[in-house]
Coordinates of N, CA and C in Angstrom, one line a residue:
X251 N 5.0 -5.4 16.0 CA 4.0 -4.4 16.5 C 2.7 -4.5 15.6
X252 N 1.6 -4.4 16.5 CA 0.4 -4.3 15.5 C -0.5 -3.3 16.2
X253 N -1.1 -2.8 14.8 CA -1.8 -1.4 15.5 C -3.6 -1.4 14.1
X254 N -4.2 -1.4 15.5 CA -5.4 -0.8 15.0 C -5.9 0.8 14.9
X255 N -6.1 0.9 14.0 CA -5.6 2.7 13.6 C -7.2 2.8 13.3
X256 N -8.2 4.0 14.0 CA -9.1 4.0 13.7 C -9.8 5.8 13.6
X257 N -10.2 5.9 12.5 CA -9.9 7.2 12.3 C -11.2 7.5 13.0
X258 N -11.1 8.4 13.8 CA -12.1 9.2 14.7 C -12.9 11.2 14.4
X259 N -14.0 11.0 15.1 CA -14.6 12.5 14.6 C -14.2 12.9 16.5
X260 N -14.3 11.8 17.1 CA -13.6 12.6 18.6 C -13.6 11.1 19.0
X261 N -12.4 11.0 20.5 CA -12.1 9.8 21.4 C -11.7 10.2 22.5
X262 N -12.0 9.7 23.6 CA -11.3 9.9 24.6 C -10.9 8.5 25.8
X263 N -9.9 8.8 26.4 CA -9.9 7.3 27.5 C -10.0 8.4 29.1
X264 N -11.0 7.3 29.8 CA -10.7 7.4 30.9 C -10.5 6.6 31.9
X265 N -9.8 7.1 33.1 CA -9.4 5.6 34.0 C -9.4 6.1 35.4
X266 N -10.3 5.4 36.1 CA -10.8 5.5 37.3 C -11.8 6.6 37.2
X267 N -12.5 7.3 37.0 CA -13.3 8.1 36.2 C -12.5 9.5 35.8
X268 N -11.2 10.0 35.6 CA -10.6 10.8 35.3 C -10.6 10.9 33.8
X269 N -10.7 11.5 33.1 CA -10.5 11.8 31.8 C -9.2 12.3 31.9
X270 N -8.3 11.2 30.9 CA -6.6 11.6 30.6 C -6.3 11.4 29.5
X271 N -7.3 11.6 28.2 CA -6.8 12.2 26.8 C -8.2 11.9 26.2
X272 N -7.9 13.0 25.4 CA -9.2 13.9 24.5 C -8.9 14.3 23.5
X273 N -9.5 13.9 22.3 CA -9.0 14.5 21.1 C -10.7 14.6 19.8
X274 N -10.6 15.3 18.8 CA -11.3 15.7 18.0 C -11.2 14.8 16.7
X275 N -10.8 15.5 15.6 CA -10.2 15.0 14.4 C -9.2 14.1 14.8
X276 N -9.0 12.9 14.2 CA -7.7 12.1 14.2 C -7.5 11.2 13.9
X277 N -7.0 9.9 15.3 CA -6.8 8.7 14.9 C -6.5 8.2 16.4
X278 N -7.7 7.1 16.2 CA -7.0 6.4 18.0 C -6.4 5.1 17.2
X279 N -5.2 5.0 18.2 CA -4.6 4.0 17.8 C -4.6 3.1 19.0
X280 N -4.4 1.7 18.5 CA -4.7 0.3 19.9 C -3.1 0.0 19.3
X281 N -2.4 -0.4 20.2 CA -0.8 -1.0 19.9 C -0.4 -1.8 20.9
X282 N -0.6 -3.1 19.8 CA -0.1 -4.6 20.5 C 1.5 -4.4 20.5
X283 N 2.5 -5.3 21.2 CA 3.7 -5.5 21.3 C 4.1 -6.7 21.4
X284 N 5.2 -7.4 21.1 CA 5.6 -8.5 21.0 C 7.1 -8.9 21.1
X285 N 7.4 -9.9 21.5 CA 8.6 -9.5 22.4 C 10.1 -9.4 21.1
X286 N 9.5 -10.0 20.2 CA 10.8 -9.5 18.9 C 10.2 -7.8 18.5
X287 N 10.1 -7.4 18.6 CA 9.6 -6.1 18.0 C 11.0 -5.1 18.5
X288 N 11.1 -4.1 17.3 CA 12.3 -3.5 17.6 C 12.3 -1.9 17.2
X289 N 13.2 -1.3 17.6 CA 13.3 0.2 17.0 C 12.8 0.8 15.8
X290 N 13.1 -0.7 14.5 CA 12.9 -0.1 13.6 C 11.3 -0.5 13.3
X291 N 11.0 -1.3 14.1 CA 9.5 -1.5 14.0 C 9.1 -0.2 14.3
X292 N 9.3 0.6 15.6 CA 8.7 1.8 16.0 C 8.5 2.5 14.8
X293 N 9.9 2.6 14.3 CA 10.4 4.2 13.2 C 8.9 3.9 11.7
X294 N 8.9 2.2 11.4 CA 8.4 2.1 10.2 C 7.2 2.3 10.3
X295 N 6.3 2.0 11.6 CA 4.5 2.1 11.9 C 4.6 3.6 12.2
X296 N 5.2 4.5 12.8 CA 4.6 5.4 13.3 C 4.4 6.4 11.7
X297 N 6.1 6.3 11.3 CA 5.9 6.6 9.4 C 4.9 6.1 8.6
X298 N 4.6 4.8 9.1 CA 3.2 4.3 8.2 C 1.8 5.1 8.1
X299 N 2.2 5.1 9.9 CA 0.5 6.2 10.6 C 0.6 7.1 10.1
X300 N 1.3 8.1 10.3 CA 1.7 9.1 9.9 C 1.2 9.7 8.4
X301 N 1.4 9.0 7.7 CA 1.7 9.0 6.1 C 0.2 8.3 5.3
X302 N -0.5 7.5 6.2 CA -1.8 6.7 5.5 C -2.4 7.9 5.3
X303 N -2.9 7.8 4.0 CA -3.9 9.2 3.4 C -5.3 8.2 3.6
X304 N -5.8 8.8 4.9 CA -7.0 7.9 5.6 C -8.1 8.7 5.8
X305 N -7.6 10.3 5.2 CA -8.5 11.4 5.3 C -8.9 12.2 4.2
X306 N -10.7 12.1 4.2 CA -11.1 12.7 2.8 C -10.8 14.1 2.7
X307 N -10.3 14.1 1.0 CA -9.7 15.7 0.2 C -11.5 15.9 0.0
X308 N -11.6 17.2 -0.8 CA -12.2 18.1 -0.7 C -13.0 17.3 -1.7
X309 N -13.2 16.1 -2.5 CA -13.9 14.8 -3.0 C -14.5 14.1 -2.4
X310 N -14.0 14.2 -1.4 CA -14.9 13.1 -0.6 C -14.0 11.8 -0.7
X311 N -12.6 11.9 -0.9 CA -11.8 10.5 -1.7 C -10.7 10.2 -0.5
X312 N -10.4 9.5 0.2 CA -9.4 9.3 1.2 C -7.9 9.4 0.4
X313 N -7.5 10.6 0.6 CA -6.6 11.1 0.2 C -5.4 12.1 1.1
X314 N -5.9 12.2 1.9 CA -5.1 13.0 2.7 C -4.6 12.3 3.9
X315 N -3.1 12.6 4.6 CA -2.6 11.8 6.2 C -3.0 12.6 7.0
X316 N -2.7 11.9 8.1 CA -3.1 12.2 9.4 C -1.9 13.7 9.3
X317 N -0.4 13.6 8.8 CA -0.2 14.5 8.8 C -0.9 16.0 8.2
X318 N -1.2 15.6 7.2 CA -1.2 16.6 6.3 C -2.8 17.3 6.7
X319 N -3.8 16.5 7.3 CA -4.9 16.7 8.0 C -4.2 17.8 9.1
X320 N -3.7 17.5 10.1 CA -3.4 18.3 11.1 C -4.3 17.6 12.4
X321 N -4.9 16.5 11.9 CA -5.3 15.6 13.2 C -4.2 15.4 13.9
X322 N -5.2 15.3 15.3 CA -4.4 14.7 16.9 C -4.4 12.8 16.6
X323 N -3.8 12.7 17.8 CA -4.0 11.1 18.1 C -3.7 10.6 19.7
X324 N -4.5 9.5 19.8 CA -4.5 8.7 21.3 C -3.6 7.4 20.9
X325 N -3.0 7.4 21.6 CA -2.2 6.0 21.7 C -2.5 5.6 23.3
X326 N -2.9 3.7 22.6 CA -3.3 3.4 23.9 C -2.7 1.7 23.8
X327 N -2.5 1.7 24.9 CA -1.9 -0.2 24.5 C -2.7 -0.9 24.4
X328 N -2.5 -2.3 23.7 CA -3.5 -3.4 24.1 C -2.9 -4.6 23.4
X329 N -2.5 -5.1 24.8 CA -1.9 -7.2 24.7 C -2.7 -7.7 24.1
X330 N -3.8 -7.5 24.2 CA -5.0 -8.4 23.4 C -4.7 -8.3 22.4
X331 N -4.3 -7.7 21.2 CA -4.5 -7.9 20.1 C -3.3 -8.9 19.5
X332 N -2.7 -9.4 20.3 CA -1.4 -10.3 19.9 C -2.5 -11.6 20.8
X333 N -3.9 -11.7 21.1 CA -4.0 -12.8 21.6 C -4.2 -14.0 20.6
X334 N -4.3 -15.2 21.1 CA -4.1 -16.6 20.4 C -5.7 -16.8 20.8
X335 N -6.1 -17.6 19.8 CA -7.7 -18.1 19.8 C -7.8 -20.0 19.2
X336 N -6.8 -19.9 18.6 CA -6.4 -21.8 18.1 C -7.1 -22.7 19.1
X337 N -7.1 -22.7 20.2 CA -7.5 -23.7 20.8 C -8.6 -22.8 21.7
X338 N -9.4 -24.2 22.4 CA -10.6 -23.2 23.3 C -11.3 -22.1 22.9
X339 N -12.1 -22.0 24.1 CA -12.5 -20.3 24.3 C -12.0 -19.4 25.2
X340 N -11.0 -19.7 25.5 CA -10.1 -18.6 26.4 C -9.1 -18.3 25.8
X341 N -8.9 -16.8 25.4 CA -7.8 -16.7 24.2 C -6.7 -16.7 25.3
X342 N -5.1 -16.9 25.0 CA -3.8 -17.0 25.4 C -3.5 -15.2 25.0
X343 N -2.5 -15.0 25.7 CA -1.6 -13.7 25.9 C -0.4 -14.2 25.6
X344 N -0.1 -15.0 25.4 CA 1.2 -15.4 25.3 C 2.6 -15.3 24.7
X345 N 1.7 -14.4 23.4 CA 2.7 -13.9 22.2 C 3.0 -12.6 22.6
X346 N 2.4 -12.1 23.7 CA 2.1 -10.7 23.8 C 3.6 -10.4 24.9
X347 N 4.2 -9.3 24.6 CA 5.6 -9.0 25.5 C 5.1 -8.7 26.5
X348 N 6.3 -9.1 27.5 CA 6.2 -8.0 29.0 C 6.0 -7.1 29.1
X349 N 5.3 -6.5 30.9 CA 6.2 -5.0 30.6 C 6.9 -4.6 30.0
X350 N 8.2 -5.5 30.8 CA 9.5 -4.8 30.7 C 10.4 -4.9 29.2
X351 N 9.4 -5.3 28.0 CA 10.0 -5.2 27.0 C 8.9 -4.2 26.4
X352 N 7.1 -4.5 26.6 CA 6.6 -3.5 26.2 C 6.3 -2.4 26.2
X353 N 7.0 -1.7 28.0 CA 6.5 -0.5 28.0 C 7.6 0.4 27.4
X354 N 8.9 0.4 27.0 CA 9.6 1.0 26.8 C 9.4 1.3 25.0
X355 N 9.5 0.2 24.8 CA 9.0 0.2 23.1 C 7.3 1.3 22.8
X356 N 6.8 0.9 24.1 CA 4.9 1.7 23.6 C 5.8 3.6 23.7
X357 N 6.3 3.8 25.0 CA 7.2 5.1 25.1 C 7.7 5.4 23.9
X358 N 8.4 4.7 23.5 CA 9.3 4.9 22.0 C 8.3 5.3 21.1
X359 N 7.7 4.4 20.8 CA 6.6 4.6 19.9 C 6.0 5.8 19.7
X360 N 5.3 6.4 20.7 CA 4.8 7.4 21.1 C 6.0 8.3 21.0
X361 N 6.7 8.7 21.3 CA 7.9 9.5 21.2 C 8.2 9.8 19.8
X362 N 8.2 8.9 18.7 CA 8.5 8.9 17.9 C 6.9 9.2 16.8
X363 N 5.9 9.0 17.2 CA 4.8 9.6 16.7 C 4.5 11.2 16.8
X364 N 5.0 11.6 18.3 CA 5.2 12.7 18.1 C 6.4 13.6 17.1
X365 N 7.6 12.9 16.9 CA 8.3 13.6 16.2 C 8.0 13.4 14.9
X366 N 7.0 12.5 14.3 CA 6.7 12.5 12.9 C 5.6 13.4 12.6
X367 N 4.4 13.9 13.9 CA 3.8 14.8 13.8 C 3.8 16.1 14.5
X368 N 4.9 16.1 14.6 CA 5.7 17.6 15.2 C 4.5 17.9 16.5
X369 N 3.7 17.0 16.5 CA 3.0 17.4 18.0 C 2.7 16.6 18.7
X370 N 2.6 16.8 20.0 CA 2.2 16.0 21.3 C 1.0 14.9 20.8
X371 N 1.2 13.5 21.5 CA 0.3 12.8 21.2 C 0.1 12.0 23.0
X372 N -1.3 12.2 23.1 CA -2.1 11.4 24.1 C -2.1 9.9 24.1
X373 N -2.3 9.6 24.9 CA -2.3 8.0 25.6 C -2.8 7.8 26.9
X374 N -3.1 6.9 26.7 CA -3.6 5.8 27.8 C -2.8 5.4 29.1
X375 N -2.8 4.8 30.0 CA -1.9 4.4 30.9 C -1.4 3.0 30.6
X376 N -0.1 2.8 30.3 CA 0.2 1.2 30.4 C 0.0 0.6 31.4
X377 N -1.3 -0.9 31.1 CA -1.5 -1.7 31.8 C -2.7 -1.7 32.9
X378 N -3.3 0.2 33.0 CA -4.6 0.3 33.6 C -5.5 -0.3 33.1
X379 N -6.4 -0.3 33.6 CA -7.9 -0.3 33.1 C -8.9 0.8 32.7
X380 N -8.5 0.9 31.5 CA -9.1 2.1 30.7 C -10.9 1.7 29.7
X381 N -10.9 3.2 30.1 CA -12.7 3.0 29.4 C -12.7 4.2 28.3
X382 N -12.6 2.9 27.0 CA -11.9 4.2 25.3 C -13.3 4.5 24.6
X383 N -13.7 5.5 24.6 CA -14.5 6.0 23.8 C -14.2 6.7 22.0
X384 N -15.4 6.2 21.5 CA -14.6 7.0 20.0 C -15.7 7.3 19.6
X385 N -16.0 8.0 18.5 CA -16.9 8.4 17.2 C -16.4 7.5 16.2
X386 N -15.9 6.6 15.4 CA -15.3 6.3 14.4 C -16.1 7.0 13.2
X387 N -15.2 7.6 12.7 CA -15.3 8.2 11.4 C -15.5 7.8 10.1
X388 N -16.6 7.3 9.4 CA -16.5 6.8 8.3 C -17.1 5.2 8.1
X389 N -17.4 4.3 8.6 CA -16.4 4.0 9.7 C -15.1 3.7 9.2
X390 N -13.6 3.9 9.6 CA -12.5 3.7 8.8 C -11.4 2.7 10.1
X391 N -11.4 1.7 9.8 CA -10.6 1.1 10.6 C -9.4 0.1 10.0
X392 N -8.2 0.4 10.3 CA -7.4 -0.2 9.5 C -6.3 -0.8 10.5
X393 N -5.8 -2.0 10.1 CA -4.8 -2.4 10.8 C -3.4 -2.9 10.4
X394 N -2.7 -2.6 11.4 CA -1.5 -2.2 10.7 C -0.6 -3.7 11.4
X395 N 0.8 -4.1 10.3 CA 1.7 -5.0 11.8 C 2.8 -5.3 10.9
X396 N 3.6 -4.9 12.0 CA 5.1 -4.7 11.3 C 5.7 -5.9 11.0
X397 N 5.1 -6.9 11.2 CA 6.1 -8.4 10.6 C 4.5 -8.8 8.9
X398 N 4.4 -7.9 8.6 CA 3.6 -7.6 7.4 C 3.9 -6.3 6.4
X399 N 5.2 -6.2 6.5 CA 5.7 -4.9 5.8 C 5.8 -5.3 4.3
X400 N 5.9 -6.6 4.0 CA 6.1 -6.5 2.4 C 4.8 -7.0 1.6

């Protein structure tokens, strides 16, 4: 799994012109999938997210987590970020999982973000065509990927 974690002052996605998640303080997160990716990949990024002190203490020093902030978050998918660029100018998708292996794992994911932040978290629709707005905060952009854990 790979995730672009971007700490936000507000984000929202919308699709078809509906606004279907909104948030203030936080963190929008982009989450690539890939077809080895597994449970424990979910359990280790969401504890990662969770836990990055990516929010300034009363210093001005990034010091505090998303937990401990009390920030929201948007989870939204994106294949693209497992794209291939090696050859040509048309990048490949190729590394990138199916549905049917990614949407269950992006559910998990999310499921399991919310039980690391005891609260509901927003997302995107798998596989729409979404239009993601952010503030980035700071700017603070960090990316995360579970076959990079050591």
């Amino acid at each position: 799994m790979r995730a672009v974690i971007q700490r936000v002052s507000q984000a929202n996605v919308v699709i078809e012109g509906n606004q279907v998640a909104t948030i203030e303080k936080g963190v929008l997160i982009l989450l690539g999938i890939v077809p080895d990716d597994t449970h424990e990949d979910v359990k280790w990024l969401s504890n990662k997210i969770t836990n990055m002190r990516i929010f300034p203490d009363d210093k001005n020093i990034m010091n505090i987590s998303l937990l401990d902030s009390g920030g929201d978050a948007i989870v939204v998918s994106q294949f693209t970020l497992h794209a291939s660029t090696k050859k040509g100018n048309r990048p490949s998708y190729i590394k990138a999982a199916k549905p049917d292996i990614a949407i269950p794992l992006y559910k998990t994911f999310v499921k399991q973000l919310e039980t690391d932040l005891n609260k509901s978290v927003q997302t995107g629709e798998f596989g729409a065509d979404m239009k993601v707005s952010l503030l980035n905060d700071g700017p603070v952009t960090i990316i995360v990927d579970t076959k990079n854990k050591e």
